[in-house]
CSV table of C-alpha atoms in Angstrom, one decimal:
chain,number,residue,atom,x,y,z
L,1,MET,CA,-193.8,130.4,33.2
L,2,THR,CA,-196.8,128.7,31.6
L,3,LEU,CA,-196.0,125.1,30.5
L,4,VAL,CA,-194.5,125.1,27.0
L,5,VAL,CA,-196.0,122.6,24.6
L,6,ALA,CA,-193.4,121.1,22.3
L,7,VAL,CA,-194.3,119.1,19.2
L,8,VAL,CA,-191.4,116.9,18.2
L,9,GLY,CA,-190.6,113.8,16.1
L,10,PRO,CA,-189.3,112.9,12.7
L,11,THR,CA,-189.9,114.9,9.5
L,12,ALA,CA,-193.0,114.5,7.4
L,13,THR,CA,-195.2,113.4,10.4
L,14,GLY,CA,-197.3,116.6,10.4
L,15,LYS,CA,-195.7,118.6,13.3
L,16,SER,CA,-196.4,122.0,11.7
L,17,ASP,CA,-200.1,121.2,11.3
L,18,LEU,CA,-200.5,119.9,14.8
L,19,GLY,CA,-198.6,122.8,16.2
L,20,LEU,CA,-200.9,125.2,14.4
L,21,ALA,CA,-204.0,123.5,15.6
L,22,LEU,CA,-202.7,123.5,19.2
L,23,ALA,CA,-201.8,127.2,19.0
L,24,HIS,CA,-205.4,128.0,17.9
L,25,ALA,CA,-206.9,125.9,20.7
L,26,LEU,CA,-204.5,127.2,23.4
L,27,ASP,CA,-204.3,130.9,22.5
L,28,GLY,CA,-200.7,130.2,21.6
L,29,GLU,CA,-197.9,131.3,19.5
L,30,VAL,CA,-195.4,129.0,17.6
L,31,VAL,CA,-191.7,129.0,18.4
L,32,ASN,CA,-189.7,127.3,15.6
L,33,THR,CA,-187.3,124.5,16.6
L,34,ASP,CA,-186.2,123.5,13.1
L,35,ALA,CA,-182.6,124.6,12.5
L,36,MET,CA,-183.1,125.1,8.7
L,37,GLN,CA,-186.3,127.1,9.0
L,38,LEU,CA,-184.2,129.8,10.8
L,39,TYR,CA,-182.9,130.8,7.3
L,40,ARG,CA,-184.5,133.4,5.1
L,41,GLY,CA,-185.4,132.1,1.6
L,42,MET,CA,-185.1,128.4,2.6
L,43,ASP,CA,-188.8,127.8,2.3
L,44,ILE,CA,-189.7,125.1,-0.1
L,45,GLY,CA,-186.9,122.7,0.9
L,46,THR,CA,-187.7,123.0,4.6
L,47,ALA,CA,-191.5,122.7,4.2
L,48,LYS,CA,-191.8,126.1,6.0
L,49,LEU,CA,-195.4,127.2,6.3
L,50,THR,CA,-196.2,130.3,4.2
L,51,PRO,CA,-197.5,133.4,5.9
L,52,ASP,CA,-201.0,132.5,4.7
L,53,GLU,CA,-200.7,128.9,5.9
L,54,ARG,CA,-199.9,130.2,9.4
L,55,GLU,CA,-203.5,131.3,9.7
L,56,GLY,CA,-202.8,134.4,11.7
L,57,VAL,CA,-200.8,132.6,14.4
L,58,PRO,CA,-197.6,134.4,15.3
L,59,HIS,CA,-194.5,132.4,14.5
L,60,HIS,CA,-191.1,133.1,16.1
L,61,LEU,CA,-187.6,132.2,15.1
L,62,LEU,CA,-188.5,131.8,11.4
L,63,ASP,CA,-186.4,133.8,8.8
L,64,VAL,CA,-183.9,135.2,11.3
L,65,LEU,CA,-180.6,134.3,9.6
L,66,ASP,CA,-179.3,134.8,6.1
L,67,PRO,CA,-178.3,131.6,4.3
L,68,HIS,CA,-174.6,132.6,4.3
L,69,GLU,CA,-174.6,132.6,8.1
L,70,ASP,CA,-173.9,129.6,10.2
L,71,ALA,CA,-176.5,128.8,12.9
L,72,THR,CA,-175.3,128.1,16.4
L,73,VAL,CA,-177.2,126.4,19.2
L,74,ALA,CA,-176.1,129.1,21.7
L,75,ASP,CA,-177.4,131.9,19.6
L,76,TYR,CA,-180.7,130.0,19.0
L,77,GLN,CA,-181.1,129.4,22.7
L,78,ALA,CA,-180.8,133.1,23.6
L,79,ARG,CA,-183.2,134.2,20.9
L,80,ALA,CA,-185.8,131.4,21.5
L,81,ARG,CA,-185.8,131.8,25.3
L,82,ALA,CA,-186.3,135.5,24.8
L,83,ALA,CA,-189.3,134.7,22.6
L,84,LEU,CA,-190.7,132.4,25.4
L,85,ARG,CA,-190.5,135.1,28.0
L,86,ASP,CA,-192.2,137.6,25.6
L,87,ILE,CA,-195.0,135.2,24.8
L,88,ASP,CA,-195.5,134.3,28.5
L,89,ALA,CA,-195.5,138.0,29.5
L,90,ARG,CA,-198.4,138.6,27.1
L,91,GLY,CA,-200.4,135.8,28.8
L,92,ARG,CA,-200.2,133.4,25.8
L,93,ARG,CA,-198.9,129.9,25.4
L,94,ALA,CA,-195.7,129.0,23.6
L,95,VAL,CA,-196.0,126.0,21.2
L,96,ALA,CA,-192.5,124.9,20.2
L,97,VAL,CA,-192.5,123.0,16.8
L,98,GLY,CA,-189.7,121.3,15.0
L,99,GLY,CA,-187.5,118.2,14.6
L,100,SER,CA,-184.0,119.5,15.4
L,101,GLY,CA,-183.3,117.6,18.6
L,102,LEU,CA,-180.4,119.7,19.8
L,103,TYR,CA,-182.4,122.9,19.4
L,104,VAL,CA,-185.4,121.5,21.3
L,105,ARG,CA,-183.1,120.5,24.1
L,106,SER,CA,-181.4,123.9,24.2
L,107,LEU,CA,-184.7,125.5,24.4
L,108,LEU,CA,-186.2,123.3,27.2
L,109,ASP,CA,-183.2,121.8,29.1
L,110,HIS,CA,-180.2,123.1,31.0
L,111,MET,CA,-177.4,123.1,28.4
L,112,GLU,CA,-173.8,124.5,28.7
L,113,PHE,CA,-172.0,126.1,25.9
L,114,PRO,CA,-168.2,125.8,26.4
L,115,GLY,CA,-166.0,128.5,24.7
L,116,THR,CA,-164.2,128.2,21.4
L,117,ASP,CA,-160.7,128.7,20.2
L,118,PRO,CA,-160.2,129.6,16.6
L,119,ASP,CA,-156.6,128.2,16.5
L,120,VAL,CA,-157.6,124.9,18.1
L,121,ARG,CA,-160.6,124.6,15.7
L,122,ALA,CA,-158.5,125.4,12.7
L,123,ARG,CA,-155.9,122.8,13.6
L,124,LEU,CA,-158.6,120.1,14.0
L,125,GLU,CA,-160.3,121.1,10.7
L,126,GLU,CA,-157.0,120.8,8.9
L,127,ARG,CA,-156.6,117.3,10.4
L,128,VAL,CA,-160.0,116.4,9.1
L,129,GLU,CA,-158.9,117.5,5.6
L,130,ALA,CA,-155.7,115.6,5.9
L,131,GLU,CA,-156.7,112.5,7.8
L,132,GLY,CA,-160.5,112.2,7.2
L,133,SER,CA,-163.3,112.5,9.7
L,134,ARG,CA,-163.3,108.8,10.6
L,135,ALA,CA,-159.7,109.1,12.0
L,136,LEU,CA,-160.7,111.9,14.3
L,137,HIS,CA,-163.9,110.1,15.2
L,138,ALA,CA,-161.8,107.1,16.4
L,139,GLU,CA,-159.7,109.5,18.4
L,140,LEU,CA,-162.9,110.9,20.0
L,141,ALA,CA,-164.1,107.4,20.8
L,142,ALA,CA,-160.9,106.7,22.7
L,143,VAL,CA,-161.3,109.7,25.0
L,144,ASP,CA,-165.1,110.1,25.1
L,145,PRO,CA,-166.9,107.0,23.9
L,146,VAL,CA,-170.3,108.5,25.0
L,147,ALA,CA,-169.9,111.5,22.8
L,148,ALA,CA,-168.6,109.3,19.9
L,149,GLU,CA,-171.6,107.1,20.1
L,150,GLY,CA,-173.9,110.0,19.5
L,151,ILE,CA,-171.9,111.6,16.7
L,152,GLY,CA,-171.6,109.8,13.4
L,153,PRO,CA,-168.1,109.3,11.9
L,154,ARG,CA,-169.0,111.4,8.9
L,155,ASN,CA,-170.2,114.4,11.0
L,156,ALA,CA,-166.9,116.3,10.8
L,157,ARG,CA,-168.3,119.5,12.3
L,158,ARG,CA,-169.5,117.9,15.5
L,159,ILE,CA,-166.4,115.7,15.8
L,160,VAL,CA,-164.2,118.8,15.6
L,161,ARG,CA,-166.4,120.6,18.1
L,162,ALA,CA,-166.2,117.7,20.6
L,163,LEU,CA,-162.4,117.4,20.4
L,164,GLU,CA,-162.1,121.2,20.7
L,165,VAL,CA,-164.2,121.2,23.9
L,166,ILE,CA,-162.2,118.3,25.3
L,167,GLU,CA,-158.9,120.1,24.6
L,168,LEU,CA,-160.1,123.4,26.1
L,169,THR,CA,-161.9,122.2,29.2
L,170,GLY,CA,-160.1,119.0,30.0
L,171,ARG,CA,-163.5,117.4,30.5
L,172,PRO,CA,-165.4,114.9,28.2
L,173,TYR,CA,-167.6,116.7,25.6
L,174,SER,CA,-170.5,114.5,26.8
L,175,ALA,CA,-170.3,116.2,30.2
L,176,SER,CA,-171.6,119.5,28.6
L,177,LEU,CA,-174.5,117.9,26.8
L,178,PRO,CA,-178.0,118.4,28.1
L,179,GLN,CA,-179.6,116.0,30.5
L,180,HIS,CA,-183.2,114.9,30.5
L,181,VAL,CA,-184.2,117.6,33.0
L,182,TYR,CA,-186.3,120.6,32.1
L,183,GLU,CA,-185.1,124.1,32.8
L,184,VAL,CA,-188.2,125.4,31.1
L,185,PRO,CA,-191.4,123.7,32.2
L,186,ALA,CA,-192.8,121.8,29.2
L,187,VAL,CA,-194.7,118.8,27.9
L,188,GLN,CA,-193.3,117.1,24.8
L,189,ILE,CA,-195.7,115.5,22.3
L,190,GLY,CA,-194.1,113.2,19.7
L,191,LEU,CA,-195.6,112.3,16.4
L,192,ASP,CA,-194.8,108.8,15.1
L,193,CYS,CA,-196.0,106.5,12.4
L,194,ASP,CA,-195.1,103.1,10.9
L,195,ARG,CA,-192.1,103.1,8.6
L,196,PRO,CA,-193.9,102.3,5.3
L,197,VAL,CA,-196.3,105.2,6.0
L,198,LEU,CA,-193.5,107.5,6.9
L,199,ASP,CA,-191.6,106.5,3.7
L,200,GLU,CA,-194.7,107.3,1.6
L,201,ARG,CA,-195.1,110.7,3.3
L,202,VAL,CA,-191.4,111.5,2.7
L,203,ALA,CA,-191.7,110.6,-1.0
L,204,GLY,CA,-194.8,112.7,-1.3
L,205,ARG,CA,-193.2,115.7,0.4
L,206,VAL,CA,-190.1,115.5,-1.9
L,207,GLY,CA,-192.4,115.4,-5.0
L,208,ARG,CA,-194.3,118.5,-3.8
L,209,MET,CA,-191.1,120.4,-3.1
L,210,TRP,CA,-189.8,119.5,-6.6
L,211,SER,CA,-193.0,120.7,-8.3
L,212,ARG,CA,-193.1,123.8,-6.2
L,213,GLY,CA,-189.7,125.0,-7.5
L,214,LEU,CA,-187.0,123.6,-5.2
L,215,VAL,CA,-184.4,123.7,-7.9
L,216,ASP,CA,-185.2,127.4,-8.6
L,217,GLU,CA,-185.0,128.2,-4.9
L,218,VAL,CA,-181.6,126.6,-4.5
L,219,GLU,CA,-180.3,128.4,-7.6
L,220,ARG,CA,-181.4,131.7,-6.2
L,221,LEU,CA,-179.8,131.0,-2.8
L,222,ALA,CA,-176.6,129.7,-4.3
L,223,ALA,CA,-176.2,132.8,-6.4
L,224,ALA,CA,-176.5,135.0,-3.3
L,225,GLY,CA,-174.1,132.7,-1.3
L,226,LEU,CA,-174.8,129.7,0.9
L,227,GLY,CA,-172.9,129.1,4.1
L,228,ARG,CA,-171.7,125.7,5.3
L,229,THR,CA,-174.7,124.9,7.4
L,230,ALA,CA,-177.3,125.8,4.7
L,231,SER,CA,-175.4,124.2,1.9
L,232,ARG,CA,-175.4,120.8,3.7
L,233,ALA,CA,-179.1,120.7,4.4
L,234,VAL,CA,-181.0,117.8,3.0
L,235,GLY,CA,-182.5,118.8,-0.3
L,236,TYR,CA,-180.2,121.7,-0.8
L,237,ALA,CA,-177.0,119.7,-0.9
L,238,GLU,CA,-178.4,117.3,-3.4
L,239,VAL,CA,-179.7,120.0,-5.7
L,240,LEU,CA,-176.3,121.8,-5.5
L,241,THR,CA,-174.7,118.6,-6.7
L,242,MET,CA,-177.1,118.5,-9.7
L,243,LEU,CA,-176.5,122.1,-10.5
L,244,ARG,CA,-172.8,121.3,-10.7
L,245,GLY,CA,-173.6,118.7,-13.4
L,246,GLU,CA,-172.7,115.8,-11.1
L,247,ALA,CA,-176.2,114.2,-11.0
L,248,SER,CA,-179.3,113.9,-13.1
L,249,PRO,CA,-182.7,115.3,-11.9
L,250,ASP,CA,-184.1,111.8,-11.4
L,251,ASP,CA,-181.1,110.8,-9.3
L,252,THR,CA,-181.3,114.0,-7.4
L,253,ARG,CA,-184.9,113.4,-6.4
L,254,ALA,CA,-184.1,109.9,-5.4
L,255,ALA,CA,-181.1,111.1,-3.3
L,256,ILE,CA,-183.3,113.7,-1.5
L,257,THR,CA,-185.9,111.1,-0.7
L,258,ALA,CA,-183.2,108.7,0.7
L,259,GLY,CA,-181.6,111.5,2.6
L,260,THR,CA,-184.9,112.6,4.1
L,261,ARG,CA,-185.6,109.1,5.2
L,262,ARG,CA,-182.3,108.8,6.9
L,263,LEU,CA,-183.0,112.1,8.6
L,264,ALA,CA,-186.3,110.8,9.9
L,265,ARG,CA,-184.6,107.7,11.3
L,266,LYS,CA,-182.0,109.9,13.0
L,267,GLN,CA,-184.6,112.2,14.5
L,268,MET,CA,-186.6,109.2,15.7
L,269,GLY,CA,-183.5,107.9,17.4
L,270,TRP,CA,-182.8,111.2,19.1
L,271,PHE,CA,-186.4,111.8,20.4
L,272,GLY,CA,-187.0,108.1,21.1
L,273,ARG,CA,-184.2,108.2,23.7
L,274,ASP,CA,-186.0,110.9,25.7
L,275,PRO,CA,-188.4,109.3,28.2
L,276,ARG,CA,-190.3,112.5,28.6
L,277,VAL,CA,-191.8,112.4,25.1
L,278,HIS,CA,-195.4,111.3,24.9
L,279,TRP,CA,-196.0,109.6,21.6
L,280,LEU,CA,-199.1,109.9,19.4
L,281,ASP,CA,-200.0,108.2,16.1
L,282,ALA,CA,-199.6,110.9,13.4
L,283,GLN,CA,-202.5,109.2,11.5
L,284,ASP,CA,-205.0,109.3,14.5
L,285,PRO,CA,-208.2,111.0,13.4
L,286,ASP,CA,-208.5,112.4,16.9
L,287,LEU,CA,-204.9,113.6,17.0
L,288,VAL,CA,-205.6,117.1,18.1
L,289,GLU,CA,-208.0,116.1,20.9
L,290,ARG,CA,-205.5,113.5,22.2
L,291,ALA,CA,-202.7,116.1,22.2
L,292,LEU,CA,-204.9,118.6,24.0
L,293,GLY,CA,-205.7,115.8,26.5
L,294,LEU,CA,-202.0,115.4,27.2
L,295,VAL,CA,-201.6,119.2,27.7
L,296,SER,CA,-204.5,119.2,30.2
L,297,LEU,CA,-203.0,116.4,32.2
L,298,ALA,CA,-199.6,118.1,32.2
L,299,ASP,CA,-201.1,121.5,33.3
L,300,ALA,CA,-202.8,119.6,36.2
L,301,GLY,CA,-199.5,118.0,37.1
L,302,ARG,CA,-200.9,114.5,36.4
L,303,LEU,CA,-198.7,113.5,33.5
L,304,GLY,CA,-195.6,111.4,34.4
L,305,LEU,CA,-192.8,110.2,32.2
L,306,ALA,CA,-193.8,108.7,28.9
L,307,THR,CA,-192.5,105.3,30.2
L,308,ASP,CA,-195.6,105.4,32.5
L,309,ASP,CA,-198.0,105.7,29.6
L,310,PRO,CA,-200.4,102.7,29.3
L,311,ALA,CA,-199.9,102.5,25.6
L,312,PRO,CA,-196.2,103.0,24.8
L,313,ARG,CA,-195.2,104.2,21.3
L,314,ARG,CA,-194.6,101.8,18.4
L,315,SER,CA,-191.3,101.7,16.7
L,316,LEU,CA,-190.9,103.1,13.2
L,317,GLY,CA,-189.8,99.6,12.2
L,318,SER,CA,-193.0,98.0,13.3
């Protein structure tokens, strides 16, 4: 399979634009790796490129789920890898674009998907309701500290899943998580920028979403029914709170901005731990040329780990 080019990094750094430019330059097609862009109708709040903005470049794994459905990484992996095979069979290059770290890893790396048990899951979910997610997170930390470190104490869904896998398999949940080893040949290009710049970009993005009709979009989706995954997405969750009369418009915009900034930090933490990501400055006027240079080196087998780069990435906090 031809080397997949993956554009990763925190939200609001311009991944979609770079992915589009690379697809044009490499005779490529885009494969979405943003979990929320899988959903039909979730357009404004996910900054999904419109059909016109895609400039004729085929995009895969956009608008494949209804908002009342819950996305799963296993289903995504099957669909996305099928798209990779199809793109490769037609002699074109796949350009994976998005900031959902687990979806990127499921696409590129070896990743196991242990089974589920509805009864075990239901029992754990009932305990979350009764005891709170922090109590179960403490339990997870006692039996699998590696998994607990990577799962926040408020992330009830992933805590439940981790404890479910441990109970069913008798193995640590962390043992089933992907390692930094490609199953699909790839080069990962990360976009980064200084924290003040990123914060400004986030605020601008939220302002554009608001003016383009985010509230109307959420109202339409809520009327048709939003599933658990979609209703918890940044932007959508805050607007739903406002629509219930629990927050003012100004407070809601501020909450979305703060939530998006937190998401960006989380994404940076995820991708920043992967030594294979080659980081570029999102503001570099020669960004596309530098990215193409990395692809050329990778195609020639001359690109090592990012830790070997002569100019390592800057932290968002710098």
